[in-house]
Amino acid sequence: MQNGTSANGAMEFFNLKSMPHITRVLDRNQKIQPSILHVIGNTPLVKLERIPKSEGVQCDMYAKCEYLNPGGSVKDRIAYRMVLDAEKKGILIPGKSVIIEPTSGNTGIGLALAAAVKGYRCIIVLPEKMSDEKVNTLLALGTEIIRTPTEAPSDSPESNIGVAKRLVKEIPDAVLLDQYNNVCNPLAHYDGTAEEILWSLDDDVDMLVIGAGTCGTISGTAHKVKERCPKCIVVGVDPYGSILAQPDELNVSDVQMYEVEGIGYDFLPRVLDRKVIDRWVKTDDKGALTMARRLIREEGLLCGGSGGAAMCAAVKAAKSLKPGQKCVVLLPDNIRNYMTKFISDQWMEARDLKPVITNDKIWWWNSVVTEKMVSPISTVKHNATPSDALAALQQSNRDVVAVVNDKGSVRGIFSADNARRRLINLSGSLSEDLEKFLVKKYYKVDLINKTTLGAVSRLLDIAPYVVVVETDISSHIQKPLGIITSEDLLKHITTNKPMNGH
Ligand code: P1T
């Protein structure tokens, strides 16, 4: 019988008691929590090491890990606080009231968490841009979801705010907690987030860097921190495409699409107090999402894209601080929300946020897409009906039809898959505008860009087809040539394989 082996030959279990032990102080002051809602807040402040060093930052940097809240974001705090406050005032009645909220998702998840625990019906109004991961989390928590066009201005009836306001009037016992105007939003941070940061650093903070959405986090936290530590410089982080940092030059053309979720708006929320924000730093998707990947890869902090934006701004702003000074950067949400988005290399490559991986061993990887390998698809005009598009789809042997404007430029895609989903939402009606049936989020390559087959192959990892267009440089018309599927790519590489190709 070998050492550690029992009579029947199986390995004996370790003697745990005799091992060297590492014990930690048990720092939760309650052994059992009454509900998951009681675990909101008290998030850790973690010292950053590798990124500040490699970026030449002299001061100490700390991450406030709000992504460790039970719903996965900082917005759990305000959701719970708004619910408690409304219950206290008798506005929300468990089992009767219906919670309705326009959100970029995280406040929705926080409210859904409270609604699940307390037994409310909850309806979340969410722009199309927000991730499927947020949608699936909300559905798992039992909410109903209404999607709205991302590009709809906030003051339009089609926006998530506009739709939520209408629903509150239409649905009996509906309550809009309204994070954009509700004092409980900044108050949750004044009483919670800020107190925790001040406690962790013994009331000595030199810089606070926080992303701006409703601005409840930055306004509430900054108020308390400045009361107790007036020297603290508060830095607001606002993406290009948002007007929060430049309200005086409010210009519609400044409002444009960006990928980072949760920060930036086209209006100034009531819960923003610009007086407590000393500086603003603008961020772009590439910087923000690359930095979020670095926070994950180099610091082990599994945060979302707005955390990357805040860190990107923080490494710039903190260069003005000296050794020994302290900069806190807030990481609002969790990697979970973005597993199919910036966490995917292919998703990043498709948006030019990361170079396409090279592969010199595969003969076709660097070949350029040509018209010959494209499968043609039918086109219909944008003023056709959904029935016309469906007929065109059925006549062709493809699952998609291109929808073009009067000049023949591609406006969107009509796909069997999307039409099926749309028909379920519209209860079987084909009388809506064709525009409402269009797929706007699809992957497209332009022949003039000389895209490689390698890049197309990477896109086909995450999409069923890639649309191929050719832009006429003088007229800017983007003529749809067809699509490439995995089948098309396989056919091309097997029939064109050179003698020495792998
Ligand atoms: O809203 P504010 O306190 O300014 O937090 C900004 C913010 C930053 N990062 C992420 C990932 C966020 O979700 C948010 C704000 N989110 C909402 C406004 C919302 O409805 O979820």
PDB file of C-alpha atoms in Angstrom, residues 186-367:
ATOM      1  CA  PRO A 186     -27.724  61.101  -6.217  1.00  0.00           C
ATOM      2  CA  LEU A 187     -28.750  60.469  -2.591  1.00  0.00           C
ATOM      3  CA  ALA A 188     -27.893  56.760  -2.824  1.00  0.00           C
ATOM      4  CA  HIS A 189     -24.336  57.779  -3.764  1.00  0.00           C
ATOM      5  CA  TYR A 190     -24.146  60.635  -1.257  1.00  0.00           C
ATOM      6  CA  ASP A 191     -25.069  58.238   1.543  1.00  0.00           C
ATOM      7  CA  GLY A 192     -23.448  55.075   0.170  1.00  0.00           C
ATOM      8  CA  THR A 193     -20.778  55.167  -2.545  1.00  0.00           C
ATOM      9  CA  ALA A 194     -19.102  58.337  -1.233  1.00  0.00           C
ATOM     10  CA  GLU A 195     -19.152  57.243   2.424  1.00  0.00           C
ATOM     11  CA  GLU A 196     -17.505  53.962   1.462  1.00  0.00           C
ATOM     12  CA  ILE A 197     -14.756  55.657  -0.588  1.00  0.00           C
ATOM     13  CA  LEU A 198     -14.069  58.155   2.218  1.00  0.00           C
ATOM     14  CA  TRP A 199     -13.978  55.361   4.800  1.00  0.00           C
ATOM     15  CA  SER A 200     -11.569  53.296   2.694  1.00  0.00           C
ATOM     16  CA  LEU A 201      -9.162  56.225   2.254  1.00  0.00           C
ATOM     17  CA  ASP A 202      -9.580  57.904   5.658  1.00  0.00           C
ATOM     18  CA  ASP A 203     -11.220  60.987   4.096  1.00  0.00           C
ATOM     19  CA  ASP A 204      -8.158  61.660   1.954  1.00  0.00           C
ATOM     20  CA  VAL A 205      -8.942  61.589  -1.788  1.00  0.00           C
ATOM     21  CA  ASP A 206      -7.182  63.776  -4.369  1.00  0.00           C
ATOM     22  CA  MET A 207      -9.127  62.815  -7.496  1.00  0.00           C
ATOM     23  CA  LEU A 208     -12.384  61.067  -8.294  1.00  0.00           C
ATOM     24  CA  VAL A 209     -13.053  59.904 -11.861  1.00  0.00           C
ATOM     25  CA  ILE A 210     -16.615  58.853 -12.713  1.00  0.00           C
ATOM     26  CA  GLY A 211     -18.519  58.251 -15.975  1.00  0.00           C
ATOM     27  CA  ALA A 212     -21.613  60.383 -16.569  1.00  0.00           C
ATOM     28  CA  GLY A 213     -24.996  58.967 -17.572  1.00  0.00           C
ATOM     29  CA  THR A 214     -27.911  60.293 -15.529  1.00  0.00           C
ATOM     30  CA  CYS A 215     -25.015  61.861 -13.560  1.00  0.00           C
ATOM     31  CA  GLY A 216     -26.514  60.639 -10.287  1.00  0.00           C
ATOM     32  CA  THR A 217     -23.329  58.746  -9.386  1.00  0.00           C
ATOM     33  CA  ILE A 218     -20.958  61.634 -10.032  1.00  0.00           C
ATOM     34  CA  SER A 219     -23.202  64.369  -8.557  1.00  0.00           C
ATOM     35  CA  GLY A 220     -24.110  62.469  -5.370  1.00  0.00           C
ATOM     36  CA  THR A 221     -20.629  61.097  -4.720  1.00  0.00           C
ATOM     37  CA  ALA A 222     -18.885  64.400  -5.486  1.00  0.00           C
ATOM     38  CA  HIS A 223     -21.133  66.393  -3.142  1.00  0.00           C
ATOM     39  CA  LYS A 224     -20.241  64.239  -0.120  1.00  0.00           C
ATOM     40  CA  VAL A 225     -16.558  63.836  -1.009  1.00  0.00           C
ATOM     41  CA  LYS A 226     -16.128  67.601  -1.474  1.00  0.00           C
ATOM     42  CA  GLU A 227     -17.856  68.292   1.850  1.00  0.00           C
ATOM     43  CA  ARG A 228     -15.383  66.099   3.680  1.00  0.00           C
ATOM     44  CA  CYS A 229     -12.337  66.502   1.465  1.00  0.00           C
ATOM     45  CA  PRO A 230     -12.587  69.864  -0.376  1.00  0.00           C
ATOM     46  CA  LYS A 231      -9.265  69.453  -2.203  1.00  0.00           C
ATOM     47  CA  CYS A 232     -10.620  66.504  -4.245  1.00  0.00           C
ATOM     48  CA  ILE A 233     -10.717  67.137  -8.013  1.00  0.00           C
ATOM     49  CA  VAL A 234     -13.818  65.577  -9.584  1.00  0.00           C
ATOM     50  CA  VAL A 235     -13.453  64.445 -13.199  1.00  0.00           C
ATOM     51  CA  GLY A 236     -16.533  63.679 -15.319  1.00  0.00           C
ATOM     52  CA  VAL A 237     -16.189  61.238 -18.197  1.00  0.00           C
ATOM     53  CA  ASP A 238     -18.366  61.778 -21.259  1.00  0.00           C
ATOM     54  CA  PRO A 239     -18.150  59.935 -24.610  1.00  0.00           C
ATOM     55  CA  TYR A 240     -17.780  61.782 -27.926  1.00  0.00           C
ATOM     56  CA  GLY A 241     -21.328  61.866 -29.293  1.00  0.00           C
ATOM     57  CA  SER A 242     -22.860  63.057 -25.990  1.00  0.00           C
ATOM     58  CA  ILE A 243     -23.504  66.659 -24.896  1.00  0.00           C
ATOM     59  CA  LEU A 244     -23.144  66.294 -21.109  1.00  0.00           C
ATOM     60  CA  ALA A 245     -19.686  67.884 -21.116  1.00  0.00           C
ATOM     61  CA  GLN A 246     -20.591  70.719 -23.510  1.00  0.00           C
ATOM     62  CA  PRO A 247     -24.136  71.876 -22.842  1.00  0.00           C
ATOM     63  CA  ASP A 248     -23.395  75.470 -23.915  1.00  0.00           C
ATOM     64  CA  GLU A 249     -22.493  74.383 -27.397  1.00  0.00           C
ATOM     65  CA  LEU A 250     -25.501  72.058 -27.588  1.00  0.00           C
ATOM     66  CA  ASN A 251     -25.484  71.105 -31.183  1.00  0.00           C
ATOM     67  CA  VAL A 252     -27.528  68.293 -32.672  1.00  0.00           C
ATOM     68  CA  SER A 253     -24.634  67.280 -34.923  1.00  0.00           C
ATOM     69  CA  ASP A 254     -22.582  66.523 -31.781  1.00  0.00           C
ATOM     70  CA  VAL A 255     -25.023  63.744 -30.926  1.00  0.00           C
ATOM     71  CA  GLN A 256     -23.851  60.562 -32.603  1.00  0.00           C
ATOM     72  CA  MET A 257     -23.805  56.816 -32.048  1.00  0.00           C
ATOM     73  CA  TYR A 258     -21.107  55.230 -29.893  1.00  0.00           C
ATOM     74  CA  GLU A 259     -20.834  51.691 -28.595  1.00  0.00           C
ATOM     75  CA  VAL A 260     -20.103  52.170 -24.873  1.00  0.00           C
ATOM     76  CA  GLU A 261     -23.334  51.638 -22.925  1.00  0.00           C
ATOM     77  CA  GLY A 262     -24.666  53.644 -19.967  1.00  0.00           C
ATOM     78  CA  ILE A 263     -22.791  56.942 -20.352  1.00  0.00           C
ATOM     79  CA  GLY A 264     -23.606  60.050 -22.374  1.00  0.00           C
ATOM     80  CA  TYR A 265     -26.924  61.745 -23.228  1.00  0.00           C
ATOM     81  CA  ASP A 266     -28.465  64.299 -25.574  1.00  0.00           C
ATOM     82  CA  PHE A 267     -29.994  66.278 -22.679  1.00  0.00           C
ATOM     83  CA  LEU A 268     -29.041  67.450 -19.179  1.00  0.00           C
ATOM     84  CA  PRO A 269     -30.724  65.331 -16.485  1.00  0.00           C
ATOM     85  CA  ARG A 270     -32.098  67.040 -13.366  1.00  0.00           C
ATOM     86  CA  VAL A 271     -29.794  64.881 -11.213  1.00  0.00           C
ATOM     87  CA  LEU A 272     -26.672  66.429 -12.777  1.00  0.00           C
ATOM     88  CA  ASP A 273     -24.991  69.156 -10.727  1.00  0.00           C
ATOM     89  CA  ARG A 274     -22.283  70.634 -12.921  1.00  0.00           C
ATOM     90  CA  LYS A 275     -20.944  72.765 -10.034  1.00  0.00           C
ATOM     91  CA  VAL A 276     -19.297  69.764  -8.359  1.00  0.00           C
ATOM     92  CA  ILE A 277     -17.540  68.584 -11.529  1.00  0.00           C
ATOM     93  CA  ASP A 278     -14.153  70.284 -11.919  1.00  0.00           C
ATOM     94  CA  ARG A 279     -13.081  68.779 -15.266  1.00  0.00           C
ATOM     95  CA  TRP A 280     -14.554  66.795 -18.095  1.00  0.00           C
ATOM     96  CA  VAL A 281     -12.649  64.267 -20.223  1.00  0.00           C
ATOM     97  CA  LYS A 282     -14.123  63.048 -23.525  1.00  0.00           C
ATOM     98  CA  THR A 283     -13.562  59.399 -24.491  1.00  0.00           C
ATOM     99  CA  ASP A 284     -13.974  57.328 -27.655  1.00  0.00           C
ATOM    100  CA  ASP A 285     -14.989  53.692 -28.124  1.00  0.00           C
ATOM    101  CA  LYS A 286     -11.540  52.478 -29.085  1.00  0.00           C
ATOM    102  CA  GLY A 287      -9.821  53.961 -26.044  1.00  0.00           C
ATOM    103  CA  ALA A 288     -12.629  52.960 -23.664  1.00  0.00           C
ATOM    104  CA  LEU A 289     -13.120  49.383 -24.822  1.00  0.00           C
ATOM    105  CA  THR A 290      -9.402  48.670 -25.214  1.00  0.00           C
ATOM    106  CA  MET A 291      -8.894  49.926 -21.660  1.00  0.00           C
ATOM    107  CA  ALA A 292     -11.789  47.787 -20.371  1.00  0.00           C
ATOM    108  CA  ARG A 293     -10.066  44.753 -21.916  1.00  0.00           C
ATOM    109  CA  ARG A 294      -6.827  45.820 -20.209  1.00  0.00           C
ATOM    110  CA  LEU A 295      -8.542  46.186 -16.810  1.00  0.00           C
ATOM    111  CA  ILE A 296      -9.756  42.610 -17.247  1.00  0.00           C
ATOM    112  CA  ARG A 297      -6.510  41.189 -18.643  1.00  0.00           C
ATOM    113  CA  GLU A 298      -3.952  43.139 -16.579  1.00  0.00           C
ATOM    114  CA  GLU A 299      -5.740  43.846 -13.301  1.00  0.00           C
ATOM    115  CA  GLY A 300      -8.273  40.987 -13.184  1.00  0.00           C
ATOM    116  CA  LEU A 301     -11.176  43.425 -12.858  1.00  0.00           C
ATOM    117  CA  LEU A 302     -14.122  41.986 -14.807  1.00  0.00           C
ATOM    118  CA  CYS A 303     -15.749  45.325 -15.641  1.00  0.00           C
ATOM    119  CA  GLY A 304     -17.763  46.730 -18.548  1.00  0.00           C
ATOM    120  CA  GLY A 305     -17.032  49.364 -21.190  1.00  0.00           C
ATOM    121  CA  SER A 306     -17.904  52.475 -19.175  1.00  0.00           C
ATOM    122  CA  GLY A 307     -15.337  51.362 -16.583  1.00  0.00           C
ATOM    123  CA  GLY A 308     -12.811  51.335 -19.430  1.00  0.00           C
ATOM    124  CA  ALA A 309     -13.865  54.874 -20.394  1.00  0.00           C
ATOM    125  CA  ALA A 310     -13.436  56.050 -16.786  1.00  0.00           C
ATOM    126  CA  MET A 311     -10.016  54.393 -16.517  1.00  0.00           C
ATOM    127  CA  CYS A 312      -8.941  55.874 -19.853  1.00  0.00           C
ATOM    128  CA  ALA A 313      -9.847  59.353 -18.584  1.00  0.00           C
ATOM    129  CA  ALA A 314      -8.292  58.616 -15.182  1.00  0.00           C
ATOM    130  CA  VAL A 315      -4.847  57.722 -16.550  1.00  0.00           C
ATOM    131  CA  LYS A 316      -4.871  61.041 -18.442  1.00  0.00           C
ATOM    132  CA  ALA A 317      -6.146  63.171 -15.549  1.00  0.00           C
ATOM    133  CA  ALA A 318      -4.053  61.445 -12.844  1.00  0.00           C
ATOM    134  CA  LYS A 319      -0.813  62.405 -14.632  1.00  0.00           C
ATOM    135  CA  SER A 320      -1.184  65.776 -12.869  1.00  0.00           C
ATOM    136  CA  LEU A 321      -0.986  64.079  -9.429  1.00  0.00           C
ATOM    137  CA  LYS A 322       2.211  63.399  -7.487  1.00  0.00           C
ATOM    138  CA  PRO A 323       3.461  60.220  -5.802  1.00  0.00           C
ATOM    139  CA  GLY A 324       1.453  59.500  -2.652  1.00  0.00           C
ATOM    140  CA  GLN A 325      -1.670  61.269  -3.918  1.00  0.00           C
ATOM    141  CA  LYS A 326      -4.802  59.170  -4.444  1.00  0.00           C
ATOM    142  CA  CYS A 327      -7.048  58.825  -7.469  1.00  0.00           C
ATOM    143  CA  VAL A 328     -10.264  56.757  -7.356  1.00  0.00           C
ATOM    144  CA  VAL A 329     -11.861  55.490 -10.562  1.00  0.00           C
ATOM    145  CA  LEU A 330     -15.330  53.960 -10.494  1.00  0.00           C
ATOM    146  CA  LEU A 331     -16.072  50.769 -12.470  1.00  0.00           C
ATOM    147  CA  PRO A 332     -19.875  50.801 -12.904  1.00  0.00           C
ATOM    148  CA  ASP A 333     -20.801  47.430 -14.411  1.00  0.00           C
ATOM    149  CA  ASN A 334     -19.829  43.877 -15.107  1.00  0.00           C
ATOM    150  CA  ILE A 335     -18.287  41.859 -17.957  1.00  0.00           C
ATOM    151  CA  ARG A 336     -21.507  39.758 -18.019  1.00  0.00           C
ATOM    152  CA  ASN A 337     -23.351  42.528 -19.875  1.00  0.00           C
ATOM    153  CA  TYR A 338     -20.922  42.372 -22.807  1.00  0.00           C
ATOM    154  CA  MET A 339     -19.945  38.734 -23.363  1.00  0.00           C
ATOM    155  CA  THR A 340     -20.986  38.881 -27.042  1.00  0.00           C
ATOM    156  CA  LYS A 341     -19.862  42.490 -27.469  1.00  0.00           C
ATOM    157  CA  PHE A 342     -16.445  43.971 -26.623  1.00  0.00           C
ATOM    158  CA  ILE A 343     -15.323  40.756 -24.919  1.00  0.00           C
ATOM    159  CA  SER A 344     -15.461  39.116 -28.359  1.00  0.00           C
ATOM    160  CA  ASP A 345     -12.337  39.825 -30.462  1.00  0.00           C
ATOM    161  CA  GLN A 346     -14.426  39.411 -33.616  1.00  0.00           C
ATOM    162  CA  TRP A 347     -16.893  42.067 -32.450  1.00  0.00           C
ATOM    163  CA  MET A 348     -13.997  44.450 -31.813  1.00  0.00           C
ATOM    164  CA  GLU A 349     -12.383  43.667 -35.189  1.00  0.00           C
ATOM    165  CA  ALA A 350     -15.674  44.209 -37.046  1.00  0.00           C
ATOM    166  CA  ARG A 351     -15.780  47.770 -35.714  1.00  0.00           C
ATOM    167  CA  ASP A 352     -12.116  48.551 -36.356  1.00  0.00           C
ATOM    168  CA  LEU A 353     -11.520  48.732 -32.610  1.00  0.00           C
ATOM    169  CA  LYS A 354      -8.835  46.047 -32.850  1.00  0.00           C
ATOM    170  CA  PRO A 355      -6.739  44.794 -35.807  1.00  0.00           C
ATOM    171  CA  VAL A 356      -7.912  41.532 -37.417  1.00  0.00           C
ATOM    172  CA  ILE A 357      -5.729  38.643 -36.236  1.00  0.00           C
ATOM    173  CA  THR A 358      -3.115  37.559 -38.757  1.00  0.00           C
ATOM    174  CA  ASN A 359      -2.771  33.984 -39.957  1.00  0.00           C
ATOM    175  CA  ASP A 360       0.120  33.467 -42.373  1.00  0.00           C
ATOM    176  CA  LYS A 361      -0.314  29.695 -42.410  1.00  0.00           C
ATOM    177  CA  ILE A 362      -3.614  29.813 -44.285  1.00  0.00           C
ATOM    178  CA  TRP A 363      -3.214  30.606 -48.004  1.00  0.00           C
ATOM    179  CA  TRP A 364      -6.493  32.467 -48.456  1.00  0.00           C
ATOM    180  CA  TRP A 365      -6.412  34.552 -45.241  1.00  0.00           C
ATOM    181  CA  ASN A 366      -4.883  37.627 -46.855  1.00  0.00           C
ATOM    182  CA  SER A 367      -6.691  37.337 -50.236  1.00  0.00           C
TER     183      SER A 367
END
